[in-house]
GROMACS .gro file of C-alpha atoms in nm:
model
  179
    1UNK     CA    1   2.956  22.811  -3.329
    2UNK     CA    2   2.973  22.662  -2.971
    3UNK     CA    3   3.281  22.812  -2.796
    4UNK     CA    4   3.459  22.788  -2.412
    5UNK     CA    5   3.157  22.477  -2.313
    6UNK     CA    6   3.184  22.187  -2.132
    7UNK     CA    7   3.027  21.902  -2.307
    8UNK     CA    8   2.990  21.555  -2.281
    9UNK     CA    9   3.015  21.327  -2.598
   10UNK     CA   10   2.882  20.932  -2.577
   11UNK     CA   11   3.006  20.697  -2.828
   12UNK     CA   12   3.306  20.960  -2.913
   13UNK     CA   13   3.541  20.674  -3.059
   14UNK     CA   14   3.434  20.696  -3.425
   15UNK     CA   15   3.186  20.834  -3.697
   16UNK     CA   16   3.000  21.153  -3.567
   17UNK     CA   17   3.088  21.141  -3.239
   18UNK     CA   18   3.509  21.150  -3.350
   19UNK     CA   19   3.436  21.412  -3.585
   20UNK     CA   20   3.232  21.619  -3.334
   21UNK     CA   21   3.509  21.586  -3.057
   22UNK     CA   22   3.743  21.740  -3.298
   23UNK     CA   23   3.530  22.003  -3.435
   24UNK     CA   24   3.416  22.070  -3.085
   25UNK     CA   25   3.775  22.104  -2.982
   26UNK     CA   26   3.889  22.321  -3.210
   27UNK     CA   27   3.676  22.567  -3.108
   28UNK     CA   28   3.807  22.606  -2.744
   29UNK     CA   29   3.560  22.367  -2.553
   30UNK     CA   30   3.592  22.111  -2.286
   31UNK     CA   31   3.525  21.794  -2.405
   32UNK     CA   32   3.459  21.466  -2.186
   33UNK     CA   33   3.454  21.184  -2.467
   34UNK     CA   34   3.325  20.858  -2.337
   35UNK     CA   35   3.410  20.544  -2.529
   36UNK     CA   36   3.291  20.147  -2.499
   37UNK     CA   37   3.596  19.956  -2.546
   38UNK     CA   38   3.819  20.137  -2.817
   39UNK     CA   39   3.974  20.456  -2.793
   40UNK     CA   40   4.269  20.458  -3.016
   41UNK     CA   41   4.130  20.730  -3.203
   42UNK     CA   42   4.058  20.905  -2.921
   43UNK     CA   43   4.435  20.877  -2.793
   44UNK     CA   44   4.545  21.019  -3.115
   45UNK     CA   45   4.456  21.373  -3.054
   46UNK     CA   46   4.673  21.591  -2.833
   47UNK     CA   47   4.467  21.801  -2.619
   48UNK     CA   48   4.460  21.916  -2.284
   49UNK     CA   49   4.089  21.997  -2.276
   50UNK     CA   50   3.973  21.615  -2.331
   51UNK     CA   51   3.901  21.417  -2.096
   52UNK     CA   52   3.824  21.051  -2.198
   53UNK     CA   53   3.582  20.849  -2.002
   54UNK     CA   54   3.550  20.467  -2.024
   55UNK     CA   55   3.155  20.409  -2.042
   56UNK     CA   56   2.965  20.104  -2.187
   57UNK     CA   57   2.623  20.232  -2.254
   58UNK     CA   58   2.462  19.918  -2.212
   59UNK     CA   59   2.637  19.905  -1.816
   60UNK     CA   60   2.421  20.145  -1.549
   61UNK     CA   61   2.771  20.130  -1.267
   62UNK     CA   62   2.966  20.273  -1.560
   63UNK     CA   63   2.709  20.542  -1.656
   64UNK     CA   64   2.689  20.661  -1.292
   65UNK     CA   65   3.062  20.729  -1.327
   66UNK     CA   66   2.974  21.036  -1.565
   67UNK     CA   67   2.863  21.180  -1.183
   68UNK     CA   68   3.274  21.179  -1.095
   69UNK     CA   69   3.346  21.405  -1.343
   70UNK     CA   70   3.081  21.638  -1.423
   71UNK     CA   71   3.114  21.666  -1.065
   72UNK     CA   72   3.413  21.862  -1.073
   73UNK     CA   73   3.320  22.071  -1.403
   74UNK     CA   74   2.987  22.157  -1.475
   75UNK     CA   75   2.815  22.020  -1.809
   76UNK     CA   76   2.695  22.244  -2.047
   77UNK     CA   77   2.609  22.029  -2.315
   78UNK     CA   78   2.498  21.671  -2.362
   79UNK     CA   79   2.544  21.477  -2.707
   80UNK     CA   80   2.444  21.136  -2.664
   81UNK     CA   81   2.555  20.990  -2.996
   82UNK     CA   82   2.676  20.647  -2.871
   83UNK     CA   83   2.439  20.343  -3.059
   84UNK     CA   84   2.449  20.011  -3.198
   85UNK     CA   85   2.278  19.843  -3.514
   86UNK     CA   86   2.177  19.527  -3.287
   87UNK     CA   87   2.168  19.221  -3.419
   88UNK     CA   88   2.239  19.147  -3.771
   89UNK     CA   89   1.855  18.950  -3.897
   90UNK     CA   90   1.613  19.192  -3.789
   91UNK     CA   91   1.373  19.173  -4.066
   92UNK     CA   92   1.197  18.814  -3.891
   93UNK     CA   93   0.976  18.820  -3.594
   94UNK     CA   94   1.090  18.467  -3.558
   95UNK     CA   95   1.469  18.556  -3.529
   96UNK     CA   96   1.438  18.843  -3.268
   97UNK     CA   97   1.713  18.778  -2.993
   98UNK     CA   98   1.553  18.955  -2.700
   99UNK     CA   99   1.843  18.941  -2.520
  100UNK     CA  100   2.048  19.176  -2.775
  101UNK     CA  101   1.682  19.376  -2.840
  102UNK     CA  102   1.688  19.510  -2.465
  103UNK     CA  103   2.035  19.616  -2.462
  104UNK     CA  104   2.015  19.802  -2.812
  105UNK     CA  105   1.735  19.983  -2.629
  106UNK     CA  106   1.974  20.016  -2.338
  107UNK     CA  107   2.219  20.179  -2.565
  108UNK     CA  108   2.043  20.392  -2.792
  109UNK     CA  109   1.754  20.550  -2.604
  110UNK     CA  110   1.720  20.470  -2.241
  111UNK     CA  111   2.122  20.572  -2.125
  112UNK     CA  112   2.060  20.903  -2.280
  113UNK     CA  113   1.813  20.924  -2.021
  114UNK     CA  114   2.009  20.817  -1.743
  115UNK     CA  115   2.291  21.036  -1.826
  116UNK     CA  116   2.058  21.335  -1.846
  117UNK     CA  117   1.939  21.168  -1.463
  118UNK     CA  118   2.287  21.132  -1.340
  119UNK     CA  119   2.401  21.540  -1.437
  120UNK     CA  120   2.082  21.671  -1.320
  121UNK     CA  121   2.135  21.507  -0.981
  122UNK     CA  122   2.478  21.700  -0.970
  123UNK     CA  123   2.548  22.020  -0.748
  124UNK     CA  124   2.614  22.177  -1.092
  125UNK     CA  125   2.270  22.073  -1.256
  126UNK     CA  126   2.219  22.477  -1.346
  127UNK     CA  127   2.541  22.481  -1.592
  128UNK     CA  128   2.311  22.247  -1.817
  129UNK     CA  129   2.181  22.424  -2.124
  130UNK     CA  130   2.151  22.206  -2.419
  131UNK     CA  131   2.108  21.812  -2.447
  132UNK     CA  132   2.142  21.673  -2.787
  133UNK     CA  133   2.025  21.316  -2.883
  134UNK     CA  134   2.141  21.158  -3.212
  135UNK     CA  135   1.869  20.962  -3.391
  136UNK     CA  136   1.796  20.833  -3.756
  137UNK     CA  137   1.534  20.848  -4.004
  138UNK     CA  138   1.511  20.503  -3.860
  139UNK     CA  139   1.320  20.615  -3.571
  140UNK     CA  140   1.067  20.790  -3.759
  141UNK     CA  141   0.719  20.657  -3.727
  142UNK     CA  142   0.594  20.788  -4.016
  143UNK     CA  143   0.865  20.724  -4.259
  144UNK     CA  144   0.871  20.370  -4.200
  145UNK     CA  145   0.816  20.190  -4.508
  146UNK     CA  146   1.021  19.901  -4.528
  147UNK     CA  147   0.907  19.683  -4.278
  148UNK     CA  148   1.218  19.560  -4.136
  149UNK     CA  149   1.545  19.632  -3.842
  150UNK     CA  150   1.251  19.553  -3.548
  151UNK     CA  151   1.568  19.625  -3.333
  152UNK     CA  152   1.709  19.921  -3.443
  153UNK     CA  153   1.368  20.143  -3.517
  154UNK     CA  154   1.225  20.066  -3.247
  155UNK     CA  155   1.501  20.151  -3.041
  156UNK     CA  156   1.543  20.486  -3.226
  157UNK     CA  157   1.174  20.539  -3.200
  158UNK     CA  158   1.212  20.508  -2.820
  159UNK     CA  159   1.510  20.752  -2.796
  160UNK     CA  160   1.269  21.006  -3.034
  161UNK     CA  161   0.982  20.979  -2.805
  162UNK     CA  162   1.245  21.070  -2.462
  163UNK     CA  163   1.380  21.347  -2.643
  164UNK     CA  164   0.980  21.478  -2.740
  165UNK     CA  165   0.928  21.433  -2.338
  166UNK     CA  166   1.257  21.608  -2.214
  167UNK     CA  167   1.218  21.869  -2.435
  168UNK     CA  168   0.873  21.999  -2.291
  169UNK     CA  169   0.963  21.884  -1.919
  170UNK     CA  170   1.314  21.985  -1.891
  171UNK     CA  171   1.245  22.325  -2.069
  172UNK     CA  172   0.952  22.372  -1.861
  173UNK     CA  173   1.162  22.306  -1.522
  174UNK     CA  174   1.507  22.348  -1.560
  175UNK     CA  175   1.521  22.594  -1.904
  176UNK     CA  176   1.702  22.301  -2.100
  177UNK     CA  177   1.698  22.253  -2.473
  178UNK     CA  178   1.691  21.926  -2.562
  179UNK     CA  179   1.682  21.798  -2.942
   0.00000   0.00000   0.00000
């Protein structure tokens, strides 16, 4: 059980990251809940310990916001759960859209290293114990078999190979878990 933590939540608006900020919740934490667009699920649960942040993954000004808040309450935990499928025809070479390939990448690998940036920067960068990073089988190298989603594996296999490198450097300098 995690109890009486802070913790930061991307993509917090449905799925696993709605179920997590409840569970999470429940169990007498802090939770700042960040959301793209939507957040009418969000606004449906009464609680004074969640803060919701407005924070399109794919939008670097709106990351660096996470600084205002974590700011004033120290992180203890980072889930970055927020992602995207992409585009709809990955399985062609010839119908890549580059355009939506870079910002899938955006979303699902490379802001969960600029969030882990942004609270590390922060005066309360020692509060930080855990970082959490939520992939797929779809990112796995080894257990790729079908030959398809160009956008979404590789941008899972991108946010595998960050969390493999944060968890030996962070752990080494700053005694964080990462996963």
């Amino acid at each position: 059980k995690i109890i009486n933590q802070n913790i930061l939540i991307t993509g917090a608006n449905s799925g696993f990251g709605l179920a997590l900020t409840k569970k999470l919740l429940a169990y007498n934490n802090y939770v700042f809940a960040t959301y793209r667009e939507r957040k009418e699920n969000l606004l449906k649960i009464k609680n004074k310990d969640l803060k919701l942040i407005k924070c399109d993954n794919n939008n670097l000004s709106q990351i660096e916001s996470i600084s205002d808040f974590s700011s004033k309450r120290p992180i203890n935990i980072i889930i970055n759960n927020a992602g995207i499928w992409g585009q709809q025809n990955q399985s062609s070479l010839s119908e890549i859209n580059y355009e939506d390939f870079k910002n899938t990448i955006m979303i699902n690998a490379l802001s969960a290293l600029k969030i882990t940036e942004i609270i590390l920067k922060n005066k309360n960068k020692n509060s930080l114990k855990t970082i959490v990073n939520v992939s797929s089988m779809g990112g796995s190298i080894t257990n790729n078999r079908s030959g398809d989603a160009y956008v979404y594996m590789t941008s899972k296999s991108t946010l595998n190979a960050i969390t493999k490198i944060m968890s030996i450097d962070l752990k080494t300098k700053h005694n964080i878990n990462t996963f």
